[in-house]
XYZ file of C-alpha atoms in Angstrom:
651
model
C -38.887 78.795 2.061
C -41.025 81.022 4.072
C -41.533 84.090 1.901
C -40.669 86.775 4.654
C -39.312 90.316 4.623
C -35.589 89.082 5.683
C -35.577 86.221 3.136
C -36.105 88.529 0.597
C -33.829 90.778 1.504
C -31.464 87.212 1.244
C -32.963 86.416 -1.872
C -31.927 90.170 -3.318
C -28.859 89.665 -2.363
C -28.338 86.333 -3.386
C -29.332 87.558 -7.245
C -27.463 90.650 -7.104
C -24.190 88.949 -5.967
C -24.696 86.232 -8.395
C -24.863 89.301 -11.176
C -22.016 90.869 -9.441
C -19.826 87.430 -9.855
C -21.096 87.050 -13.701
C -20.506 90.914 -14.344
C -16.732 90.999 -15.446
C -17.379 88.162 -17.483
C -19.394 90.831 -19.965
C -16.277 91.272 -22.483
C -16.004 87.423 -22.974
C -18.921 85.704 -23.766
C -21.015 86.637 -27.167
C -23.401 89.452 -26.464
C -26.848 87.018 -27.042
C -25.482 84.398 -24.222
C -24.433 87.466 -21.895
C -27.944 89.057 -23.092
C -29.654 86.178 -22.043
C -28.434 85.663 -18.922
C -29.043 88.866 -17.663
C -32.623 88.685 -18.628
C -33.049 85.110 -16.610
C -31.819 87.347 -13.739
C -33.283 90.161 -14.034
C -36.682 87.824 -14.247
C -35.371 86.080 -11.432
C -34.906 89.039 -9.397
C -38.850 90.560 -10.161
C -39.985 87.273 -8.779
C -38.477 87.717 -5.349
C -41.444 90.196 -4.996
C -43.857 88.327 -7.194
C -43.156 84.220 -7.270
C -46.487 84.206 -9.575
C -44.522 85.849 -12.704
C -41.806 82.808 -12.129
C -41.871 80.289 -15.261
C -43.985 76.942 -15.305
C -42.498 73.712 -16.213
C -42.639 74.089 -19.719
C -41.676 77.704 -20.277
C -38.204 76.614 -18.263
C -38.298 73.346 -20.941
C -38.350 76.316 -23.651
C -35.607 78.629 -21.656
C -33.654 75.644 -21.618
C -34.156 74.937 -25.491
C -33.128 78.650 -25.944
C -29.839 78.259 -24.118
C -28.908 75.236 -26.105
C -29.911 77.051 -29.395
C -27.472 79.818 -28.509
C -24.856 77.580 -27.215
C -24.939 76.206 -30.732
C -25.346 78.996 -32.810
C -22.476 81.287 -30.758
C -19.891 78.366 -29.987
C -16.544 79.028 -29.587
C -15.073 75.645 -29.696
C -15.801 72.726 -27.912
C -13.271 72.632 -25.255
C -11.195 75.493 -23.539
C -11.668 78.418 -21.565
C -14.388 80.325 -23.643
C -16.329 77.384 -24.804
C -16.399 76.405 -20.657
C -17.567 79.850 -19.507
C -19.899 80.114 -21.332
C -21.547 76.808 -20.800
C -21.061 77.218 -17.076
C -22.874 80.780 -17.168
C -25.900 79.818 -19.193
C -26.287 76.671 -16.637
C -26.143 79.146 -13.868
C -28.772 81.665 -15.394
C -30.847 78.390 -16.509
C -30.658 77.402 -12.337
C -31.777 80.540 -11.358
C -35.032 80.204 -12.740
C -35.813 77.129 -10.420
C -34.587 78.173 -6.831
C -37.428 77.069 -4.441
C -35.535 75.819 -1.620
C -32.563 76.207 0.566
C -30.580 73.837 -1.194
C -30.921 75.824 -4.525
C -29.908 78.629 -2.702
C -26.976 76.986 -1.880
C -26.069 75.192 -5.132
C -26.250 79.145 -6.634
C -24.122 80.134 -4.476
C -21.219 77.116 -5.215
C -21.740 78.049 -8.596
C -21.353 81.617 -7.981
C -18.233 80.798 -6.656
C -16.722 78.817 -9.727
C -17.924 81.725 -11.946
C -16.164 84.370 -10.066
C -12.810 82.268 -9.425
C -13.358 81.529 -13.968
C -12.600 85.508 -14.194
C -8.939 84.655 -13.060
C -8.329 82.687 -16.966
C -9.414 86.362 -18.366
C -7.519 89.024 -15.833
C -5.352 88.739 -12.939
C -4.718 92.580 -12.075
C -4.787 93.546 -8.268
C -7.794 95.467 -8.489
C -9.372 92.423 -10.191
C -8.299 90.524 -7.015
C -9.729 93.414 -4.858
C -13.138 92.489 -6.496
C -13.544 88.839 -6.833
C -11.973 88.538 -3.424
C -15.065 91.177 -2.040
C -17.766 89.203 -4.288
C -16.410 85.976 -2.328
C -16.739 87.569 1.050
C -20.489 88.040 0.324
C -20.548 84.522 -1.186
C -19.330 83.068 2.575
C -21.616 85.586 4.065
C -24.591 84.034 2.157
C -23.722 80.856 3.398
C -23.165 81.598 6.725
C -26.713 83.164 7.232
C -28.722 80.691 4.774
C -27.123 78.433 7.919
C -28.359 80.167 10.320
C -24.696 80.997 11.932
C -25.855 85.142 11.559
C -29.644 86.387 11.002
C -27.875 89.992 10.182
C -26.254 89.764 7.063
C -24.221 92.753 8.509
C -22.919 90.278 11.157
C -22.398 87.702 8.855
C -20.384 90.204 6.533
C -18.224 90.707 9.506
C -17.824 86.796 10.275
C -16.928 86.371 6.623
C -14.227 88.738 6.740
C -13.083 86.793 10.541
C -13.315 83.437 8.683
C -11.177 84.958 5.849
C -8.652 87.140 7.992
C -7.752 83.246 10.158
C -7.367 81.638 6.412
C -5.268 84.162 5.444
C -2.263 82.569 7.310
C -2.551 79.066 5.708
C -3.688 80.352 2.311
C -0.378 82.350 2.112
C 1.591 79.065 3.295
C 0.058 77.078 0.279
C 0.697 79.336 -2.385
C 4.344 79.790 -1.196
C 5.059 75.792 -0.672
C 2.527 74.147 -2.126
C 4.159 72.653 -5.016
C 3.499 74.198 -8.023
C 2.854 72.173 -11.858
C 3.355 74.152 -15.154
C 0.185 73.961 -16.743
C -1.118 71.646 -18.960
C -0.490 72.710 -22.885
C -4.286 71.976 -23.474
C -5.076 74.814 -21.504
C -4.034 76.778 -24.118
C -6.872 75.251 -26.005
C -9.929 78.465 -26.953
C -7.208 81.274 -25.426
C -6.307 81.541 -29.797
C -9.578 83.869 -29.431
C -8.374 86.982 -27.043
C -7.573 89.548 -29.734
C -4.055 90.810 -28.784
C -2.179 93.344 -30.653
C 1.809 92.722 -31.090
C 4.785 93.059 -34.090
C 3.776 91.189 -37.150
C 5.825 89.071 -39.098
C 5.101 91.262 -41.945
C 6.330 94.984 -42.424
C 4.053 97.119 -44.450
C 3.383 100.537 -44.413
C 0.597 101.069 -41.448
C 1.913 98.220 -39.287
C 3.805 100.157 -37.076
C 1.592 102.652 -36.579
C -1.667 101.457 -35.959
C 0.666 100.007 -32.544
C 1.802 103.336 -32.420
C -1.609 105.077 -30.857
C -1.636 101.853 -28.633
C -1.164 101.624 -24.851
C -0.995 97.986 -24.252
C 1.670 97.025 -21.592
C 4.142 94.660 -23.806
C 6.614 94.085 -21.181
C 8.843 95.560 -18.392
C 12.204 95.135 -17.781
C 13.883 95.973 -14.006
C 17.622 96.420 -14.233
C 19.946 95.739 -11.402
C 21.724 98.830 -11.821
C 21.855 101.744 -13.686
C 18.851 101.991 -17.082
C 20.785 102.334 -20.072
C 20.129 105.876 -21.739
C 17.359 106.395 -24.155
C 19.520 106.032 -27.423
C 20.569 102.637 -26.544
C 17.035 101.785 -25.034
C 16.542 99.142 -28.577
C 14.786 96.192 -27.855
C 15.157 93.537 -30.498
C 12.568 91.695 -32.433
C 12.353 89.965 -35.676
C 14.740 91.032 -38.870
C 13.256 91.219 -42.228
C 15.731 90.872 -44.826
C 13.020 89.477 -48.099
C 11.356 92.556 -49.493
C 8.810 92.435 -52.573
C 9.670 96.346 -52.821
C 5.798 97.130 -50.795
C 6.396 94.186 -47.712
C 9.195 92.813 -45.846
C 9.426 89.653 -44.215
C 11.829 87.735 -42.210
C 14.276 85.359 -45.418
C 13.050 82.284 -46.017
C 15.862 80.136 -44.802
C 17.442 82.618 -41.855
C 17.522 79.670 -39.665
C 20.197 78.010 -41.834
C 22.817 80.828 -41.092
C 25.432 80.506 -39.178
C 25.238 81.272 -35.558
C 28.423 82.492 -34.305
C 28.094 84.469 -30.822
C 29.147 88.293 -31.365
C 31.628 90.007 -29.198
C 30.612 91.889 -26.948
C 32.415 94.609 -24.430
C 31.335 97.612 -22.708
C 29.373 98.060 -20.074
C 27.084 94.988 -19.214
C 23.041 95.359 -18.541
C 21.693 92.919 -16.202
C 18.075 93.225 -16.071
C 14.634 91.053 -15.776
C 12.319 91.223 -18.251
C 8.708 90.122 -17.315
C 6.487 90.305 -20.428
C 3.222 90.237 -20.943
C 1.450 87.308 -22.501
C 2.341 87.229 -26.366
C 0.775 85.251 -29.266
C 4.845 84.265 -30.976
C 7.734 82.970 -29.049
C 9.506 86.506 -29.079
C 11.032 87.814 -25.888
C 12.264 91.671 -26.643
C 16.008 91.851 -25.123
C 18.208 94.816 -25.073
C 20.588 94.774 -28.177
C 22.749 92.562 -27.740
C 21.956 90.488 -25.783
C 24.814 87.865 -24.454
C 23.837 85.926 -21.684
C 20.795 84.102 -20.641
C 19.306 80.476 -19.892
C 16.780 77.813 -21.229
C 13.856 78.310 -21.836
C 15.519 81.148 -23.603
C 17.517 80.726 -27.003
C 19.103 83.489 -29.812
C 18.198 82.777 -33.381
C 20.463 83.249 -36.008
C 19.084 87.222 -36.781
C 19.889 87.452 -32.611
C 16.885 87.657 -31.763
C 15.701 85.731 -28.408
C 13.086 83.346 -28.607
C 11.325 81.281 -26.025
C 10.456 77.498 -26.454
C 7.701 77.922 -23.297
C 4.260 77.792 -23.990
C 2.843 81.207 -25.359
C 0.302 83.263 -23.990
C 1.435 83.015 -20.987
C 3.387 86.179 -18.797
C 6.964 85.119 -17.878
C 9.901 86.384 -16.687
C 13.689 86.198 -18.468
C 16.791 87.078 -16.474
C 19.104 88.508 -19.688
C 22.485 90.457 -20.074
C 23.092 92.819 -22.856
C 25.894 95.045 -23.948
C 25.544 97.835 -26.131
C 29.053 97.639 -28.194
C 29.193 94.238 -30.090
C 30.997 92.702 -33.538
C 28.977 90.304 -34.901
C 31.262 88.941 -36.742
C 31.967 88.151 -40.878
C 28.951 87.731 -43.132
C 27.951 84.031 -45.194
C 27.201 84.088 -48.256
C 23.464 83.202 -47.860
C 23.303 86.128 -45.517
C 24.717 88.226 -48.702
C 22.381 86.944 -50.113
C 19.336 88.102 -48.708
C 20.885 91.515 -47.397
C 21.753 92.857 -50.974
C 18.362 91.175 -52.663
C 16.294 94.014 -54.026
C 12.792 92.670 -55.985
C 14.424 94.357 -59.700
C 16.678 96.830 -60.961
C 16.502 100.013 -59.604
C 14.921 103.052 -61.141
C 17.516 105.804 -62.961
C 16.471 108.067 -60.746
C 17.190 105.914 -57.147
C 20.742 105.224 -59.066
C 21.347 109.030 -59.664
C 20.241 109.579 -55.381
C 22.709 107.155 -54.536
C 25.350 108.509 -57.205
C 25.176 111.800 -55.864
C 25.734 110.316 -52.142
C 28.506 108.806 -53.032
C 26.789 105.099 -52.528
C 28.891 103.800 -55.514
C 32.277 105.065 -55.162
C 33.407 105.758 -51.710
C 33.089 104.025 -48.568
C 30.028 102.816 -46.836
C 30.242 104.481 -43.839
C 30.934 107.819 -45.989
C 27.597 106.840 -47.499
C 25.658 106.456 -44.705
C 26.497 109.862 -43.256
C 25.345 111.387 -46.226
C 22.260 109.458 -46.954
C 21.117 110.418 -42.576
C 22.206 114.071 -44.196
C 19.783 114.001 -47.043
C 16.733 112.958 -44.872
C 17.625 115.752 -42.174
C 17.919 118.593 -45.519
C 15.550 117.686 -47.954
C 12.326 118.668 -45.735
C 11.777 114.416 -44.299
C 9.060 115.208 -41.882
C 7.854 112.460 -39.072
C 4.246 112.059 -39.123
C 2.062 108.992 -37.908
C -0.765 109.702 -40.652
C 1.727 109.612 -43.959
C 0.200 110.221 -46.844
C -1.199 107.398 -49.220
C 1.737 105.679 -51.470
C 1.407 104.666 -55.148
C 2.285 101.126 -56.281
C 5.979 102.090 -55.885
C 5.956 103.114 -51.919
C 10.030 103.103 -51.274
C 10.300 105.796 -54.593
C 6.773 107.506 -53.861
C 8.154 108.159 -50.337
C 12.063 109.439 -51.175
C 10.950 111.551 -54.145
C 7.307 112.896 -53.514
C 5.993 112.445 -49.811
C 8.972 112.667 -47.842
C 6.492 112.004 -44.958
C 6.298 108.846 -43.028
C 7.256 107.325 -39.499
C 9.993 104.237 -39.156
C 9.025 101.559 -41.068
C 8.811 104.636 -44.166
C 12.719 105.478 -43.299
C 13.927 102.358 -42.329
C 12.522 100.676 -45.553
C 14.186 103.578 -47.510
C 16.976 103.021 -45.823
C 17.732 99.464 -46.374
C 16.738 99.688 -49.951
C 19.317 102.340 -50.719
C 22.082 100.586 -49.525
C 21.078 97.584 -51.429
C 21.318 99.479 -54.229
C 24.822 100.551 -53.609
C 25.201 96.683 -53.061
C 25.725 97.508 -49.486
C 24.229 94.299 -47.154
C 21.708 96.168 -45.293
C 18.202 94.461 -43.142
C 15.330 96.394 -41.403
C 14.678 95.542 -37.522
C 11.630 95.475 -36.154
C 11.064 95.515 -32.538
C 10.730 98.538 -29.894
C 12.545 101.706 -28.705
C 12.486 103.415 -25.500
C 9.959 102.892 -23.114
C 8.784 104.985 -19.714
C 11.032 105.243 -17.002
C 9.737 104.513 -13.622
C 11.916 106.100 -11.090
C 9.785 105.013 -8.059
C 10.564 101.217 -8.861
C 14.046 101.408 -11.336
C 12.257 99.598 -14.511
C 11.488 100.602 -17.644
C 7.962 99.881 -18.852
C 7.413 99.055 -23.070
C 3.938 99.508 -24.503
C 2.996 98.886 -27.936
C 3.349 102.822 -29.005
C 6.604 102.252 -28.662
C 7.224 99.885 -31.959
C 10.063 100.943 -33.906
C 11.804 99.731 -37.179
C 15.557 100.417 -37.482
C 18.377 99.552 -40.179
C 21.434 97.752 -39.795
C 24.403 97.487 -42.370
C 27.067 95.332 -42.405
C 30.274 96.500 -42.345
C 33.830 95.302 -43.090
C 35.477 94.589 -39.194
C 32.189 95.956 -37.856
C 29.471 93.223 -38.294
C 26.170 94.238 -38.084
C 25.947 98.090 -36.949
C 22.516 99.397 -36.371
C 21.346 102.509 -38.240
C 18.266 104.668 -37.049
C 16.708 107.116 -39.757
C 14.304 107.783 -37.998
C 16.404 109.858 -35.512
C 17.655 111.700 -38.005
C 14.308 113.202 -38.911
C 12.794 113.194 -35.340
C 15.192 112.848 -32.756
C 12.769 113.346 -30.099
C 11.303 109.999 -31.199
C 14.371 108.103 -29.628
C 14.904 110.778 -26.643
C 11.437 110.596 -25.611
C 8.208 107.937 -25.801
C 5.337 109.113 -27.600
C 2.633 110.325 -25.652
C -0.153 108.327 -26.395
C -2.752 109.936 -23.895
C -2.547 112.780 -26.693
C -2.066 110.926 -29.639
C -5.483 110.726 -32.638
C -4.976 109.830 -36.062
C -3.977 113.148 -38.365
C -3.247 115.011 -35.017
C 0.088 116.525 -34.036
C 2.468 114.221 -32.111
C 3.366 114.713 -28.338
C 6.663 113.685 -26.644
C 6.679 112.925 -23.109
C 8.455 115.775 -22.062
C 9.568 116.627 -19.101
C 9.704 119.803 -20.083
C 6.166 120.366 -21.923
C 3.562 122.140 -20.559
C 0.972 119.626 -19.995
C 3.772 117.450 -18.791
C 3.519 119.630 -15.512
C -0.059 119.741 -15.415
C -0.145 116.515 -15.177
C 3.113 115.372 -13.265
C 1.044 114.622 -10.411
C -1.387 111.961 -11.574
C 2.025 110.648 -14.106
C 3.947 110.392 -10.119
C 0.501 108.172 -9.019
C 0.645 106.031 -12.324
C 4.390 105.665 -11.760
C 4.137 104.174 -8.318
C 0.530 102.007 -9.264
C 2.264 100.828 -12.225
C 5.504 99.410 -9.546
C 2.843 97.890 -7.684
C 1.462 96.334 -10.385
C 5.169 94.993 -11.401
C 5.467 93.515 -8.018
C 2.059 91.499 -8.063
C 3.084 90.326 -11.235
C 6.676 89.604 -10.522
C 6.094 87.913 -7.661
C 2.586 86.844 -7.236
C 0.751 86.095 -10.894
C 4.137 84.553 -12.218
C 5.326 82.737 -9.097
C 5.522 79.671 -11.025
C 7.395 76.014 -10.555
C 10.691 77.957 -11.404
C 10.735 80.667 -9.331
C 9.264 78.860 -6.638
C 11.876 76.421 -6.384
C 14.373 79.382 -6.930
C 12.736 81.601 -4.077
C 12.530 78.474 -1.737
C 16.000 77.075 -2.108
C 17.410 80.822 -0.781
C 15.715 79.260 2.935
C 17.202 75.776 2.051
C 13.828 73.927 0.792
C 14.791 72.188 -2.092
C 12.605 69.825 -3.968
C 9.023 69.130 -4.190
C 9.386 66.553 -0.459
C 11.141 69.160 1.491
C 8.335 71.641 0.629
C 5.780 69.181 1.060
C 7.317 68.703 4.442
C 7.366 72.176 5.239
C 3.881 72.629 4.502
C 2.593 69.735 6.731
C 4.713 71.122 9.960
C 3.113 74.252 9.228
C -0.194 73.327 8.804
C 0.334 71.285 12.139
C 1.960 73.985 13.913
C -1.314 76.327 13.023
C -3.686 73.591 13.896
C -1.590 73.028 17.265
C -1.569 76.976 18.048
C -5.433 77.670 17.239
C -6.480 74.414 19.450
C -4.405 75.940 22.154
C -5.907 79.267 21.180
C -9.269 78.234 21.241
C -8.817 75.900 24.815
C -7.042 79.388 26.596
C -10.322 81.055 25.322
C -12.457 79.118 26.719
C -10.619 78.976 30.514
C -10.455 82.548 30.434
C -14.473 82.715 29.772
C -14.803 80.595 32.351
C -16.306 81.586 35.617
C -13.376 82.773 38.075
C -15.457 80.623 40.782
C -15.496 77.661 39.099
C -12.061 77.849 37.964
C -10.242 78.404 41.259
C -12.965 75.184 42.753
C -11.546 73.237 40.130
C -8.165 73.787 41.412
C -9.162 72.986 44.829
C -11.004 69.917 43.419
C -7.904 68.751 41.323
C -5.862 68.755 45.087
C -8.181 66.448 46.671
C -8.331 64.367 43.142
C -4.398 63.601 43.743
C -5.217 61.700 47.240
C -7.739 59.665 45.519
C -11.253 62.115 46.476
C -12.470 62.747 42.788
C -15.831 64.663 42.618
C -18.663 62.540 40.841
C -20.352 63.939 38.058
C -23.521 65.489 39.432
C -22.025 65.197 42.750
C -23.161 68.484 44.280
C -20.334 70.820 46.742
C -22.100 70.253 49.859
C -22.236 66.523 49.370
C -18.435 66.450 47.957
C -17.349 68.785 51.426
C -19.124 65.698 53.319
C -17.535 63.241 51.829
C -14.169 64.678 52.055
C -14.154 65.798 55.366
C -14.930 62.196 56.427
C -11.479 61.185 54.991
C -9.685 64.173 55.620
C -10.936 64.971 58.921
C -8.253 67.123 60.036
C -9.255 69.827 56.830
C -12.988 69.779 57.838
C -12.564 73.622 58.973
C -10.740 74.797 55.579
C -13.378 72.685 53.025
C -16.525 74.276 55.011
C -15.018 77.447 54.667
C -14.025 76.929 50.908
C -17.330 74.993 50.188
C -19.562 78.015 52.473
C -17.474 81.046 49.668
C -17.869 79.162 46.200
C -22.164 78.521 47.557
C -22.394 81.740 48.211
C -20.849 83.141 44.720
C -22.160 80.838 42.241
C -25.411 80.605 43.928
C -25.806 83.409 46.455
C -28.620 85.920 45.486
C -25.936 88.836 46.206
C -22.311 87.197 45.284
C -19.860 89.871 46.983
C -17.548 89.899 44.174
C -14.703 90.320 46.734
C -15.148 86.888 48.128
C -13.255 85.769 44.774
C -9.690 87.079 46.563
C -10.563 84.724 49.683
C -11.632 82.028 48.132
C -8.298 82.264 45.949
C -6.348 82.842 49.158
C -8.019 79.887 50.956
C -7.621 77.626 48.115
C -4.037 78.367 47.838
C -3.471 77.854 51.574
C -5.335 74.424 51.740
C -2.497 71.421 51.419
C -4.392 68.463 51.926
């Protein structure tokens, strides 16, 4: 390529958009394979001005040596997502280093292309879109001036956006009819490596807290009518019942229980949850939840699980009520809700003697246990401190400091030791109410652990000691904007202070974060389901009828942009020629067709010699198109008589 001024302007541009594609891909490769990309193109853009510093033959043998050495020595699997992206974007720095010609150019900027559409297996937020779909505008604008379509790459920017702006129409008629496939389960295949945060299956003291100064989105749940109020805002995860006194864990052989379906009554909760991508087949519903569909399933605990594939978002339709009888207890569930790992000390025995725990009822009990924490100085505190080998007694006798999993441990290991069936739940309370779009978004700070007893007539009743120490904890999420480790804890309160500081920017979040719930409602998870869901409400049903639909469609918009383009090109016609063709296409239908390269003068001859009786009306229509296609001064008015005469003549 000719090394000019403009086509190294192209050549900057080219680089830096390349960099600009390869940018958001920083968090997932290993830092060396990122690191040495960005050297190739930072070298690659210092020999735009200086070709000499480019690398020989054999340096780009050793660059290429390099790349493999890294590729080895950083792998992250052989197939999948990673191990592909990072493969694809040490080819592309490697290609970088030998762009001579035009064609290199435009192999770069194919690649380009494929690297910037990889970012969607990472992050599919609409400001994401925003900037993958501007690095792809100056992609097509590349390509349309390498081409030679635009010199300016300002006018080619602006063709780029035309060219997008008419594909816009049949892009959106794709996605909508297009058939869509679940994807393959070996796609799953290297996505093991994203580091997500989530409930464990073990509960330990720490585990709910270290979730607790965490903002990540876990799921959001739109309700057809009214949101449920904050105390009955509990969304259900898994139930330990095994304890080795210091962990708890889901029992062994939970699945084996009976699974009789609770009664429920009250007022019903009809709501979608969409949740965000999740390493275990847990989907959070409302206690209790009653009705739902497949994919969706209730374990014995009642807990909803998900036989889909994980990792990915989805989206559960699920009705819960908040009054419920679960019904009598087996024996296995006994079992493991009264199983305590020894004897308990004199002095837990004497607590739950002086509660009454051994000789009145367990209700009675209960009231006076939630009595003791909110008497004898509990305190709530995310940064507890440290517990000796024995945490349940180190915490009830000495600390008397802890969050949830602290008093919902306690909890459940008192009652076992008035032989009282009792379990810890783990899962999440609350969540922040968005008013602009009626749903009711769950992050991680808002992990809970809560208690439920069995009772006599009752079934499993749920129990929440944490709310007797800090009932702002269940009235209000925590404020995690705020929240540091060993610092006090914030409330979202409406009423606080910085609450009204900062009510404007909370009003913005609340109506980005609807917007956000839309594009992934309806856009990101607009899979095979919902399409066929969303399509059979216009009476497309099945993969043929859409197919159909999408071929008249496409034909219709070929049809109307031919047409389009044809109209354009009459109207840019000449006015002189097009009211000569008219006269022309009158004589045509008695048989005088002009030849091609027949000139006017010679067709006005030879017509006037068959029509003989027109001769005066084609001189005078010949004598006004000569003079305004090829008179030196056209008098523009001569266009309204030679319409006139044209429309008079009836040959």
């Amino acid at each position: 390529m000719k090394a000019t001024a403009s086509h190294q302007k192209l050549q900057f541009l080219l680089f830096g958009t390349v960099g600009l594609a390869v940018l958001p891909h920083y968090p997932h490769l290993p830092p060396l394979s990122f690191g040495f990309f960005a050297a190739l193109l930072g070298w690659r853009l210092l020999g735009v001005r200086h070709p000499a510093w480019l690398p020989g033959r054999r340096v780009l043998f050793l660059l290429l040596l390099l790349g493999i050495v890294l590729l080895f020595t950083e792998r992250q699997g052989i197939l999948g997502r990673d191990a592909g992206s990072n493969l694809f974007i040490t080819a592309l720095g490697l290609k970088l280093m030998e762009t001579k010609r035009e064609r290199d150019s435009c192999l770069i900027v194919y690649m380009a292309f494929v690297a910037a559409a990889t970012q969607f297996l990472y992050e599919q937020s609409i400001l994401f879109g925003a900037y993958i779909g501007l690095v792809c505008c100056l992609l097509l604008a590349l390509l349309i001036a390498m081409n030679g379509l635009q010199h300016h790459i300002a006018q080619a920017l602006k063709l780029a956006m035309v060219f997008v702006l008419q594909a816009a129409p049949l892009a959106a008629a794709m996605f909508i009819l297009f058939p869509r496939l679940d994807p393959p389960k070996w796609l799953a295949i290297g996505s093991e490596t994203r580091n997500r945060t989530g409930l464990s299956e073990v509960l330990e003291p720490g585990s709910i807290t270290n979730l607790g100064l965490s903002d990540e989105l876990v799921f959001r749940a739109r309700f057809d009518g009214p949101l449920p109020p904050p105390h009955q805002r509990y969304w259900r995860g898994p139930v330990m019942a095994a304890t080795d006194g210091k962990r708890w864990v889901q029992a062994q052989n939970f699945e084996r229980y009976p699974k009789p379906d609770p009664q429920v009554s009250g007022r019903p909760y009809r709501y979608t949850l969409l949740l965000e991508p999740q390493e275990k087949n847990w989907v959070f519903a409302l206690d209790m939840p009653a009705e739902f569909s497949p994919p969706l399933s209730r374990n014995a605990n009642f807990q909803m699980v998900t036989s889909e594939m994980r990792g990915q978002r989805a989206a559960y339709k699920l009705t819960s009520y908040p009054d419920y009888n679960t019904g009598p207890l087996s024996s296995a569930e006994y079992r493991d809700a009264t199983q305590l790992p020894g004897t308990p000390s004199a002095r837990v025995k004497d607590l739950v003697a002086r509660l009454h725990g051994y000789d009145a009822a367990p209700e009675l009990f209960i009231k006076n246990l939630l009595d003791h924490f909110r008497r004898e100085n509990f305190r709530y505190t995310l940064e507890p401190p440290k517990l000796d080998a024995n945490p349940i007694e180190s915490f009830l006798f000495d600390t008397r400091a802890g969050f949830c999993s602290h008093y919902a441990s306690a909890f459940v290991y008192l009652m076992r030791a008035a032989q009282i069936p009792a379990r810890v739940v783990t899962g999440y309370q609350g969540g922040e109410t968005n008013e602009v779009g009626n749903f009711i978004q769950v992050r991680q700070a808002d992990a809970h652990a809560w208690a439920e007893v069995w009772l006599d007539r009752h079934g499993w009743v749920r129990y929440d000691p944490t709310a007797a120490v800090a009932p702002e904890r269940i009235e209000y999420p925590l404020d995690v904007s705020r929240l540091s480790p060993g610092e006090t804890i914030y409330f979202e309160s409406a009423a606080g202070e910085f609450g009204k500081i900062v009510s404007f920017l909370k009003q913005a979040g609340l109506i980005w974060d609807t917007v956000d719930y839309g594009w992934q409602r309806w856009i990101i998870n607009y899979n095979g389901t919902h399409q066929a869901h969303f399509l059979a409400g216009f009476g497309i049903k099945g993969s043929r009828a859409m197919l159909n639909w999408l071929g008249a469609i496409l034909l219709a918009v070929t049809v109307l942009s031919s047409l389009a383009i044809l109209y354009r090109r009459r109207r840019q016609l000449d006015p002189a020629l097009r009211i000569y063709a008219r006269f022309c296409g009158r004589l045509a239908r008695k048989g005088l067709v002009k030849g091609t390269g027949e000139g006017p003068k010679d067709f006005a001859e030879r017509v006037k010699a068959a029509l003989p009786e027109h001769a005066d009306e084609v001189d005078g229509i010949t004598e006004i198109f000569m003079n305004l296609r090829y008179g030196r001064r056209p008098n523009p008015q001569n266009i309204e008589r030679l319409k006139r005469r044209v429309a008079a003549f009836k040959p």
